[in-house]
CSV table of C-alpha atoms in Angstrom, one decimal:
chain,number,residue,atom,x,y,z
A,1,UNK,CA,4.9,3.5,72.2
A,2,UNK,CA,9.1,3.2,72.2
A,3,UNK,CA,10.9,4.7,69.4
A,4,UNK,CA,12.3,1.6,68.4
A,5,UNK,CA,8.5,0.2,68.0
A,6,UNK,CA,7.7,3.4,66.0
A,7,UNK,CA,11.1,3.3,63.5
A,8,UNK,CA,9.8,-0.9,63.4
A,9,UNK,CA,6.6,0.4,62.1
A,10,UNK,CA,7.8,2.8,59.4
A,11,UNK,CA,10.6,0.6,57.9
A,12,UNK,CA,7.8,-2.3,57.7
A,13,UNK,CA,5.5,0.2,56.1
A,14,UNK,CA,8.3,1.4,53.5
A,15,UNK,CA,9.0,-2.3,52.5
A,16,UNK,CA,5.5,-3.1,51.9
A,17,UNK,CA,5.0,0.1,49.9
A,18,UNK,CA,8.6,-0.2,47.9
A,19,UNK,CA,7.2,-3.7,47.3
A,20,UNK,CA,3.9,-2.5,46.1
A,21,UNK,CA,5.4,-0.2,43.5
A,22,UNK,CA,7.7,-2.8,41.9
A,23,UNK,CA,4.7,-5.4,41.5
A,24,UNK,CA,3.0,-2.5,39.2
A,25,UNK,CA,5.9,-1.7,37.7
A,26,UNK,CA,6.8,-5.0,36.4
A,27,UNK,CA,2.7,-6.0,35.6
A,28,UNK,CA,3.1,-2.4,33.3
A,29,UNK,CA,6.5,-3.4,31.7
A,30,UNK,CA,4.9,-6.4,31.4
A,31,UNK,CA,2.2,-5.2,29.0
A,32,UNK,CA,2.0,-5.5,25.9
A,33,UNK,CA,2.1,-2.1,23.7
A,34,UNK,CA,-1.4,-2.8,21.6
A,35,UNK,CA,-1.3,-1.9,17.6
A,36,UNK,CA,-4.7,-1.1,16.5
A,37,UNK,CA,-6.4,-2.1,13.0
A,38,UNK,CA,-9.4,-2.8,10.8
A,39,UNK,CA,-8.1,-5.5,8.0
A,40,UNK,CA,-10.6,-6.5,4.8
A,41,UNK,CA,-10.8,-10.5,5.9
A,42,UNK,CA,-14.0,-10.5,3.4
A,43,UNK,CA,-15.2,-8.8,0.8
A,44,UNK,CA,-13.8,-7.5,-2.3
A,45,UNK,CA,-10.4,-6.5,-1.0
A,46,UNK,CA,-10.2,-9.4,1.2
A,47,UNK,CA,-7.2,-10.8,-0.9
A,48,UNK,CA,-5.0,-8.1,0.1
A,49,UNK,CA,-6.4,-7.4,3.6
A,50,UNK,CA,-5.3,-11.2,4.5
A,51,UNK,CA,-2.2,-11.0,2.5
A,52,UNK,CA,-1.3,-7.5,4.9
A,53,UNK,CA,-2.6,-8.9,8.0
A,54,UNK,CA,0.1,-11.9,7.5
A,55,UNK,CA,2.7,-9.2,7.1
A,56,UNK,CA,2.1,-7.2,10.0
A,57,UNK,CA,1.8,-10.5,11.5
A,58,UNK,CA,5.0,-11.9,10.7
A,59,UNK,CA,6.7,-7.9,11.5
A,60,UNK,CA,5.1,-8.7,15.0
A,61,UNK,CA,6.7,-11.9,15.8
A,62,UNK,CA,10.0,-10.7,14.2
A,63,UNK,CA,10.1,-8.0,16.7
A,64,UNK,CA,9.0,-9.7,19.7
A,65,UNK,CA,11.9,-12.8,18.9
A,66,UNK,CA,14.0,-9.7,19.6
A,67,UNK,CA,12.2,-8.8,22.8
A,68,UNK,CA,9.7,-6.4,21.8
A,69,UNK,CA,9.6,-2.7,21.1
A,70,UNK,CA,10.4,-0.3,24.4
A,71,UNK,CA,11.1,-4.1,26.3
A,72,UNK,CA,7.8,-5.0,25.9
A,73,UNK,CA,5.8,-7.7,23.2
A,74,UNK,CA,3.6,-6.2,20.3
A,75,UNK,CA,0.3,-7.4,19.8
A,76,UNK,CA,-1.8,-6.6,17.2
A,77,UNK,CA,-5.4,-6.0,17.7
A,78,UNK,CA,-7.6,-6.3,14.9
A,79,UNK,CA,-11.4,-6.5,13.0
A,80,UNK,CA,-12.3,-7.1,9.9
A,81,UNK,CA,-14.2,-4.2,8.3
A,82,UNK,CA,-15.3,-6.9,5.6
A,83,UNK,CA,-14.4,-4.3,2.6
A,84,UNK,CA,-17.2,-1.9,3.9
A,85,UNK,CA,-16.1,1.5,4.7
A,86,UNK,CA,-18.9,2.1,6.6
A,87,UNK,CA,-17.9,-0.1,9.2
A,88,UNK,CA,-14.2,1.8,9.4
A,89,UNK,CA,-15.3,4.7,11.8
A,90,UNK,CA,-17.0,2.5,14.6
A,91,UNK,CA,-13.9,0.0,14.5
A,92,UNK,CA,-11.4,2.5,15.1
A,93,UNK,CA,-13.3,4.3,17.8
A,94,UNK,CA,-13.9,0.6,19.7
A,95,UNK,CA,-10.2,0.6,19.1
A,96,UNK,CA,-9.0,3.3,20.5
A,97,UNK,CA,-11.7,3.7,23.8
A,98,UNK,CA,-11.9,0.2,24.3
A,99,UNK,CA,-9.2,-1.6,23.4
A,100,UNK,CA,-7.2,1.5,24.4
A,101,UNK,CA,-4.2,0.3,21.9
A,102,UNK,CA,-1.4,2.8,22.2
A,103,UNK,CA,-0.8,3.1,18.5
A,104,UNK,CA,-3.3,2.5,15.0
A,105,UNK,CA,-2.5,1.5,11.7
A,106,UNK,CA,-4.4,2.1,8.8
A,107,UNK,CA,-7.0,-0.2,6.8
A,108,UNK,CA,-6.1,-1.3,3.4
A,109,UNK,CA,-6.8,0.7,0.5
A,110,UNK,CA,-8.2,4.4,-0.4
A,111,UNK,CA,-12.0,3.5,-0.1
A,112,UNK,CA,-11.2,2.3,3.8
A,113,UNK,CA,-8.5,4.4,4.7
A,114,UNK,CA,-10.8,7.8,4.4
A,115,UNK,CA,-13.3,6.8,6.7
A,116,UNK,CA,-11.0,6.0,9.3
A,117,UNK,CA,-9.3,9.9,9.1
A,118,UNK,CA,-11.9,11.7,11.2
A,119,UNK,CA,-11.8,9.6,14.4
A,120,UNK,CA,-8.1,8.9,14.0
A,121,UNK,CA,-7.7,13.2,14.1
A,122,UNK,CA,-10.3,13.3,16.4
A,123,UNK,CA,-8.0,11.1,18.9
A,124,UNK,CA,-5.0,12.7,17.8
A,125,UNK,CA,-3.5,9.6,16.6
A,126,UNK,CA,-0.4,9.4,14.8
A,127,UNK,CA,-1.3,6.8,11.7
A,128,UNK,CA,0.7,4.7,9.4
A,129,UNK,CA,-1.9,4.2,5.8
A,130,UNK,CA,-1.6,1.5,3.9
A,131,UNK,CA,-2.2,1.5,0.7
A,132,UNK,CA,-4.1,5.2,0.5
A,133,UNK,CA,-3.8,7.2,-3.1
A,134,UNK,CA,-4.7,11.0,-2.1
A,135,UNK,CA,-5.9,10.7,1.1
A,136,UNK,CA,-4.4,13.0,2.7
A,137,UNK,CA,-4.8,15.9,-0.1
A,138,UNK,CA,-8.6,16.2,1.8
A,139,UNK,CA,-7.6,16.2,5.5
A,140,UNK,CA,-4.5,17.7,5.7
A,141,UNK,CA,-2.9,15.7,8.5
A,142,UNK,CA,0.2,16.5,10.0
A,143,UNK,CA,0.3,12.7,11.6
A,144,UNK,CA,-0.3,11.1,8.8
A,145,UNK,CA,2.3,8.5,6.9
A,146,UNK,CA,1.5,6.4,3.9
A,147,UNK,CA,3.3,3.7,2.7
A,148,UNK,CA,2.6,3.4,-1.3
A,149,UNK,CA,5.8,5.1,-3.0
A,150,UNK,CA,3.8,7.6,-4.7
A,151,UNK,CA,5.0,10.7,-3.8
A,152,UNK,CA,4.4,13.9,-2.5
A,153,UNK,CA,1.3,14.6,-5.3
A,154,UNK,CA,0.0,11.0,-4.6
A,155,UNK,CA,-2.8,10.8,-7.4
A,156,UNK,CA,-0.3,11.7,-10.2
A,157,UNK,CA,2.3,9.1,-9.6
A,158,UNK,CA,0.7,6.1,-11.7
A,159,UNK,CA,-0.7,8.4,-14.8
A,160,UNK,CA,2.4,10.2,-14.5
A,161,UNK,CA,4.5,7.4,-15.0
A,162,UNK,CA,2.4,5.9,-18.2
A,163,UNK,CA,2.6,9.2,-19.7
A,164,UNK,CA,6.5,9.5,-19.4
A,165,UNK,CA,6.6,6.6,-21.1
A,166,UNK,CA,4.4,7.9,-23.8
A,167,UNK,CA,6.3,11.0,-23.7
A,168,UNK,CA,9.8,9.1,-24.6
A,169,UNK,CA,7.9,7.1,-27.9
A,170,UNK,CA,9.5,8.3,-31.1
A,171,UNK,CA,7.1,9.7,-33.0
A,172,UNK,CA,5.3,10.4,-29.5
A,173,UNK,CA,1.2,9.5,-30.2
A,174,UNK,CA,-1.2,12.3,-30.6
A,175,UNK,CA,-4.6,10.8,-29.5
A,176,UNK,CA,-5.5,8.9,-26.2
A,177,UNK,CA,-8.3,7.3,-24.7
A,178,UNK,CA,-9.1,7.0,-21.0
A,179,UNK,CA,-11.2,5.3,-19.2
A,180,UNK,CA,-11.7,4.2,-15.7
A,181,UNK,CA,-14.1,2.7,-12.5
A,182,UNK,CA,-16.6,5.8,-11.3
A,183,UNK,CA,-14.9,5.5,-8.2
A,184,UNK,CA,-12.8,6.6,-5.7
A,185,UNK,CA,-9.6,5.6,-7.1
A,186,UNK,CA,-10.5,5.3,-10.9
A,187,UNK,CA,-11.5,9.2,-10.5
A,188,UNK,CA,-8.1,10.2,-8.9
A,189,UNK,CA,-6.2,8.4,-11.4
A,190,UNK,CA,-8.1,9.6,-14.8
A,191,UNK,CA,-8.7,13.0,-13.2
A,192,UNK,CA,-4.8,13.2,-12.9
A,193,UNK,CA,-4.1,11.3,-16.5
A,194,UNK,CA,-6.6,13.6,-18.2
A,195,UNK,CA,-4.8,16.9,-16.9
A,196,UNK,CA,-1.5,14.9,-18.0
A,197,UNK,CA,-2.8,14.7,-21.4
A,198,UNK,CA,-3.8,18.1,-22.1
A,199,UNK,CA,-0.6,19.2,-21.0
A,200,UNK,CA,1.4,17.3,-23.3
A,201,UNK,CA,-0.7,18.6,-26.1
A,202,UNK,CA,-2.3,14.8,-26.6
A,203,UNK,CA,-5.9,15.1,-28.4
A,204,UNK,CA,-8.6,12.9,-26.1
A,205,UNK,CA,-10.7,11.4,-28.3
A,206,UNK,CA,-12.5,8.9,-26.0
A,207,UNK,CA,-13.3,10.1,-21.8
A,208,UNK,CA,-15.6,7.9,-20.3
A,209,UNK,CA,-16.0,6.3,-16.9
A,210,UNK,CA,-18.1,3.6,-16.0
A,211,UNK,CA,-19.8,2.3,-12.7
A,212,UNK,CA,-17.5,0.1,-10.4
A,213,UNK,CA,-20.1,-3.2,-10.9
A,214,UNK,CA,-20.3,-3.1,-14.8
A,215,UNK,CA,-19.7,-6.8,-16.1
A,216,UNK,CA,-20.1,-6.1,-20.0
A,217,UNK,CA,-17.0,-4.5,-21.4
A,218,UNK,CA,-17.4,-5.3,-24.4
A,219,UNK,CA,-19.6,-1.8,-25.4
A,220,UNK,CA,-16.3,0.2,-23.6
A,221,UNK,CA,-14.1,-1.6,-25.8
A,222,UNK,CA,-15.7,-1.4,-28.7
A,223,UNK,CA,-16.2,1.8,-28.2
A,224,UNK,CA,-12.9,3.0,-27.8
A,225,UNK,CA,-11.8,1.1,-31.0
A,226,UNK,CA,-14.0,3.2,-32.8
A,227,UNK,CA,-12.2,6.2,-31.4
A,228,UNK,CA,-9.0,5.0,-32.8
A,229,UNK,CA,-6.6,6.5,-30.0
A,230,UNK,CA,-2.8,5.7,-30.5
A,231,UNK,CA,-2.4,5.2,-26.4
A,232,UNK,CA,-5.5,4.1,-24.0
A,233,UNK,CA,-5.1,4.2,-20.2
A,234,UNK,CA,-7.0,2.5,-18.3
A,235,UNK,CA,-7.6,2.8,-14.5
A,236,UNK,CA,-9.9,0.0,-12.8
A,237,UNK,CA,-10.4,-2.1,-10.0
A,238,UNK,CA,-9.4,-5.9,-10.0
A,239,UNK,CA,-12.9,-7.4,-11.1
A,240,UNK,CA,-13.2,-4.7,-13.7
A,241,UNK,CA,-9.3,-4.8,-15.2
A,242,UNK,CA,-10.4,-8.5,-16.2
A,243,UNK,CA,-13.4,-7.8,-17.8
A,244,UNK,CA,-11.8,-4.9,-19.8
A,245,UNK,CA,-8.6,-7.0,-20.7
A,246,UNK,CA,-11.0,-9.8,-21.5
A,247,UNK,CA,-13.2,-7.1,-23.6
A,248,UNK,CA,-10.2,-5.4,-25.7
A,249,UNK,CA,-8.3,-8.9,-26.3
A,250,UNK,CA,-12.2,-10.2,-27.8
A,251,UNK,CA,-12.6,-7.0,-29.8
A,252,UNK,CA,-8.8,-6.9,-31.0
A,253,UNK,CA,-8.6,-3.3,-30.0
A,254,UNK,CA,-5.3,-1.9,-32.1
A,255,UNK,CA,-3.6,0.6,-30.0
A,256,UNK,CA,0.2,1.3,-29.5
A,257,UNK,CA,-0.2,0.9,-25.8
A,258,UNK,CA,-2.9,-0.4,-23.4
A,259,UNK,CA,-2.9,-0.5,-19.4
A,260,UNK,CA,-1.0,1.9,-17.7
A,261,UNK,CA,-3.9,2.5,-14.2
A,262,UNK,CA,-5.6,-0.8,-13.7
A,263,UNK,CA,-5.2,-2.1,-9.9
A,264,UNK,CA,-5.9,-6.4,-10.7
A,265,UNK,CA,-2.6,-7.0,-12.7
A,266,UNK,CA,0.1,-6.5,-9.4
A,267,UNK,CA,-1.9,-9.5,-7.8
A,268,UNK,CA,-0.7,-13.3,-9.0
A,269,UNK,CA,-4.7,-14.4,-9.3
A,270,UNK,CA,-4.9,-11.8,-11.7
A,271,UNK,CA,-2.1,-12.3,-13.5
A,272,UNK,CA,-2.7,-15.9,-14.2
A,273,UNK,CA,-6.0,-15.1,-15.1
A,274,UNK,CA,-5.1,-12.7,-17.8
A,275,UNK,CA,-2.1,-14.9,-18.8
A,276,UNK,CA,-1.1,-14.2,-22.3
A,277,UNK,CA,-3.7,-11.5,-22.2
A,278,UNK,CA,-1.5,-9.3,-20.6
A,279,UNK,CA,1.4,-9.5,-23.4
A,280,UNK,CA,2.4,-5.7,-23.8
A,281,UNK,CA,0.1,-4.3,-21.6
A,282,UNK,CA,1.6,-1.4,-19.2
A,283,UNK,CA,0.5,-1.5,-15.8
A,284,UNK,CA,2.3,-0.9,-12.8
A,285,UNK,CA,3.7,-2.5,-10.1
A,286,UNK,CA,6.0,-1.2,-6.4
A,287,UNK,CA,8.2,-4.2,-7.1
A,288,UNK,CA,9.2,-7.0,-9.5
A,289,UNK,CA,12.6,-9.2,-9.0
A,290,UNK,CA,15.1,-7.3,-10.6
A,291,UNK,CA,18.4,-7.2,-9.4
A,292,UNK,CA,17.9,-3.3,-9.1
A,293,UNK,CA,15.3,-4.1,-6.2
A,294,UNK,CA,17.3,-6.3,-4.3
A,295,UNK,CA,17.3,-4.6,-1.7
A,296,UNK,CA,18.4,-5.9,2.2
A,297,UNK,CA,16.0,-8.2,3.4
A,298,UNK,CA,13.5,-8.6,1.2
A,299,UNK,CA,14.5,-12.0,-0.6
A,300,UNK,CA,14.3,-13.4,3.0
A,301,UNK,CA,11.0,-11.7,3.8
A,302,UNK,CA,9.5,-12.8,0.5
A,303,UNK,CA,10.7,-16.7,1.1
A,304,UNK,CA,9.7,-16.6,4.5
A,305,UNK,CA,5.9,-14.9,3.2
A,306,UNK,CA,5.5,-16.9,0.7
A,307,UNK,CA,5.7,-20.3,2.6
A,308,UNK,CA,2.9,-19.0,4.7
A,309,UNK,CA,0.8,-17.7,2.1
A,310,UNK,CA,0.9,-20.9,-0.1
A,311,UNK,CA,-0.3,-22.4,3.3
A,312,UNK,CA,-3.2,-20.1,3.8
A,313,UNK,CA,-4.2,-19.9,0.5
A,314,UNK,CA,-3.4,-16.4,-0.4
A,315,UNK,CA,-1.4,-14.2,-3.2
A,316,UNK,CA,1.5,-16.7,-3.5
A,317,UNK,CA,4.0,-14.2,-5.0
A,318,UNK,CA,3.2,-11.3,-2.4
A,319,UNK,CA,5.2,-8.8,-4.5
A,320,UNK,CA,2.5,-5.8,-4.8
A,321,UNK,CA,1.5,-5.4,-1.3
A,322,UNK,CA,3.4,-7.5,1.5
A,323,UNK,CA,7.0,-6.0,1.5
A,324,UNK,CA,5.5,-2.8,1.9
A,325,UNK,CA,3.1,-3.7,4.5
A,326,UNK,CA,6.0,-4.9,6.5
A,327,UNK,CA,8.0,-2.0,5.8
A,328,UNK,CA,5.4,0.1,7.1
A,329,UNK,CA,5.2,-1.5,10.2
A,330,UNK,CA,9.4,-1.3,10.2
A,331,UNK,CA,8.8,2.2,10.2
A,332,UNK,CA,6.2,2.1,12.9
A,333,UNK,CA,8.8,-0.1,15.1
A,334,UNK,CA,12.3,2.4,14.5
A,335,UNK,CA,9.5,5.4,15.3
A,336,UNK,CA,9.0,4.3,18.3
A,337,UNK,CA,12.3,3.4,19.6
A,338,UNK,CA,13.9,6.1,18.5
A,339,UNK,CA,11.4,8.5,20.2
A,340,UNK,CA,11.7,6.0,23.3
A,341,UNK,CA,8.0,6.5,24.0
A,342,UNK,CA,4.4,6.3,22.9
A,343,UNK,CA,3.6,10.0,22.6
A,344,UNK,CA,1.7,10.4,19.3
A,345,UNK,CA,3.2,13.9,18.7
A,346,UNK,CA,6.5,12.5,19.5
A,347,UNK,CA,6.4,9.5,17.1
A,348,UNK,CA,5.3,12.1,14.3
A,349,UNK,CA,7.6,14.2,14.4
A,350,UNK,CA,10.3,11.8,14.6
A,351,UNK,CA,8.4,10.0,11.5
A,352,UNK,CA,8.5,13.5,9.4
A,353,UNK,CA,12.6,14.2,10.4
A,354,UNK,CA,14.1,10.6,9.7
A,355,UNK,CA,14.5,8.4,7.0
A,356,UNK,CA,14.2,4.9,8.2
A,357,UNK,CA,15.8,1.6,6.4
A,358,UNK,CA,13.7,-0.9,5.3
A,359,UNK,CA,13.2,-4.3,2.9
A,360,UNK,CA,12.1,-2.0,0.4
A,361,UNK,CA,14.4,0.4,0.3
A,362,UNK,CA,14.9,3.7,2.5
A,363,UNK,CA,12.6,6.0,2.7
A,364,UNK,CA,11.4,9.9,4.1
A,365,UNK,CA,8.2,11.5,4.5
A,366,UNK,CA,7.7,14.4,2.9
A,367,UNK,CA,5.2,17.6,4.8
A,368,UNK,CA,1.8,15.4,3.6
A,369,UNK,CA,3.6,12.3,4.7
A,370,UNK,CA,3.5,10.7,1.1
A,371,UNK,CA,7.4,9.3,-0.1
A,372,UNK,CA,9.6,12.3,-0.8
A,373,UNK,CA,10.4,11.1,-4.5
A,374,UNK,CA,7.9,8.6,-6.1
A,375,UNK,CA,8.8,5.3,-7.1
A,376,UNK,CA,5.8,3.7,-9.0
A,377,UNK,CA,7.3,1.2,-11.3
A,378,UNK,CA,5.6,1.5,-15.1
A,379,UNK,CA,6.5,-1.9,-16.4
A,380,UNK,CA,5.1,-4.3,-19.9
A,381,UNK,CA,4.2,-7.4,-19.1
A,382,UNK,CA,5.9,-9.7,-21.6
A,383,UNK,CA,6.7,-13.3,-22.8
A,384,UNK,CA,3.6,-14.8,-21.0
A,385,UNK,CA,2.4,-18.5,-21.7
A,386,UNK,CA,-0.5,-19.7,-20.5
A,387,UNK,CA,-1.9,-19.0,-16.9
A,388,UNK,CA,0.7,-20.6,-14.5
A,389,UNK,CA,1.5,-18.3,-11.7
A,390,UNK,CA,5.2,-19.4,-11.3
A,391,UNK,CA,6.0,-17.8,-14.5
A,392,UNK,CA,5.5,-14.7,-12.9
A,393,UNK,CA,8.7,-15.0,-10.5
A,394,UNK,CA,11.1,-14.7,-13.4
A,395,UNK,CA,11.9,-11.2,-13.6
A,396,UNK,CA,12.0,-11.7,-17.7
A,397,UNK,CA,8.0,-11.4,-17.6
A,398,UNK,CA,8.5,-7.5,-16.6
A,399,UNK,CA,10.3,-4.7,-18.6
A,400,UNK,CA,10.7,-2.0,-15.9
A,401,UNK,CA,9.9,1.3,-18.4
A,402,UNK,CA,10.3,3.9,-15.6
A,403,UNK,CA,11.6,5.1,-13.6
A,404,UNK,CA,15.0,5.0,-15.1
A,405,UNK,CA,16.8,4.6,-11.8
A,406,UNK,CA,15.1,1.1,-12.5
A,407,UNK,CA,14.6,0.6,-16.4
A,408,UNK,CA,15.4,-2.7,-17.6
A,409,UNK,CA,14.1,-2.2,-21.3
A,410,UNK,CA,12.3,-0.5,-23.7
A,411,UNK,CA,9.0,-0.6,-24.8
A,412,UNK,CA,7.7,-2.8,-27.2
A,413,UNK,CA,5.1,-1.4,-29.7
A,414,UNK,CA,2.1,-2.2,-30.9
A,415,UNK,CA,0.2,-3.5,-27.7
A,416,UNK,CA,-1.6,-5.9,-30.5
């Protein structure tokens, strides 16, 4: 054989391999980077799981009209875990060894968020939570992010803020009630307001939980009347808040303030369920439209969510859940390219040593990756007629009561 045929041989051999390498390089460039999740699309949290899924949804094809993340399109892989947190751990694990995504985000809410922990630290997964009160107080997590602006003690931001509101009342009340779902989060929340109490010197003369599928209220309420507290807070689930706002409005329960913990309010069902029922109550809420909330982007993201929603049926106002969702998945988006890769130990460490801009504001991580500062909004609902939901975009209907970064009033006493 001639050198010439030899050097012919080698060159062709180089081409075809040179051109071998740059198919597979574009068909991976060309992959998508796959974001993992189970969603409640049924069951008793399906009204927020579909109202989150839209969000992530519309953050997707926000990011991939700008080309993607790391030059390549997001897709977003999900199940529906239909509510049931026993389906959680066998979703994510599908997720992650078959559907290999590169990334996993959280279900919604506490009950569905702490299943999901072991196989997420099993992986070593870095995970943004949506929606998770005290999660991470258990596992200890150092790739864990939660989106909810309750701060670093997560459980006490809600009771916390009811009782600073107590706190500023002149005289401030003596006596409380509580009372709340036996359940994950209704024990968090009146485990924390209970220790609140006794620290302020408050006297407890009703403590009483009940199980998450009572229906009759009425016995609660009257029994809390007969307890004649000055203050009652309440920490419930949606179904329940109704039937015990229902319950106190039929018994006339006096009180100087009523609410404070009851997850049903923040959603516009709820709220134009309740209707004038709500009048005074406290309750809380991660935004209402104040000026002091405007922050960049949101108005648009609202206007653009709630065109969809009204279109698929679902929370019409989206101001409880949706911004958030999206600016979790923001955070999830800057993580990544500012770490320029898909490392998981990477993305957390950039995730605990940056604050990231968002539509709700900008916020840091603190160790447990809860918000550094809380920002639960304490508001009383007021000036409600009737049970149309529009009502409930005037910003008139709330009176932010703390923090006071965002206070927009004072409170109005008694609740009835």
């Amino acid at each position: 054989m001639s050198t010439l045929t030899v050097l012919f041989r080698q060159m062709t051999f180089a081409l075809a391999f040179l051109a071998a390498m740059f198919t597979a390089g574009s068909a991976m460039a060309a992959d998508p980077i796959k974001i993992g999740l189970s969603m409640a699309l049924t069951g008793g949290l399906a009204g927020n799981g579909k109202a989150a899924l839209l969000a992530i949804q519309m953050w997707a094809d926000d990011v991939n009209a700008k080309g993607g993340l790391l030059g390549r399109k997001v897709q977003i892989v999900h199940y529906d875990d239909q509510s049931n947190p026993s389906t959680v751990p066998s979703l994510y694990t599908k997720l992650i060894d078959l559907d290999k995504v590169d990334l996993v985000v959280s279900p919604y809410g506490t009950n569905l968020i702490a299943p999901a922990m072991p196989v997420v630290m099993q992986k070593g997964m870095t995970m943004m939570s949506l929606f998770g009160v005290g999660v991470n107080k258990q596992f200890d997590y150092d790739r864990y992010f939660q989106i909810m602006p309750l701060g670093v003690d997560s459980g006490y931001a809600i009771p916390n803020a009811f009782f600073e509101v107590v706190k500023a009342m002149n005289p401030m009340p003596k006596t409380v009630a509580i009372t709340g779902a036996d359940a994950e989060f209704g024990k968090i929340s009146t485990d924390a307001a209970r220790d609140i109490a006794k620290k302020m010197g408050l006297k407890i003369v009703y403590d009483r939980s009940y199980p998450p599928a009572s229906v009759d209220f009425a016995p609660i309420a009257r029994a809390i009347q007969s307890a004649n507290p000055e203050v009652v807070f309440i920490a419930g689930y949606p179904i329940d808040s109704v039937g015990l706002f229902r319950a106190i409005n039929e018994v006339g329960l006096k009180a100087k303030l009523v609410g404070g913990g009851s997850a049903g309010p923040q959603f516009a069902a709820v709220k134009a369920q309740l209707g004038p029922m709500l009048n005074n109550a406290l309750g809380y809420e991660t935004y209402v439209p104040s000026e002091k909330m405007n922050f960049p982007g949101i108005q648009d993201f609202l206007k653009r969510y709630q065109d969809k929603a009204a279109a698929q049926g679902i929370d019409p106002l989206g101001f409880y859940v949706p911004p958030f969702i999206y600016a979790a998945m923001e955070i999830v988006g800057q993580a990544v390219e500012k770490t320029k890769s898909l490392d998981q130990k990477a993305l957390a460490k950039t995730m605990h040593e940056n604050s990231f801009p968002t539509i709700v504001g900008d916020i840091r991580f603190a160790k447990n990756g809860e918000w550094t500062q809380p920002r639960m909004l304490m508001v009383q609902y007021k000036g409600i007629e009737g049970n149309g939901v529009d009502q409930f975009r005037d910003p008139a209907r709330y009176t932010v009561l703390y923090p006071p970064a965002f206070k927009s009033g004072d409170v109005i006493v008694p609740y009835r």
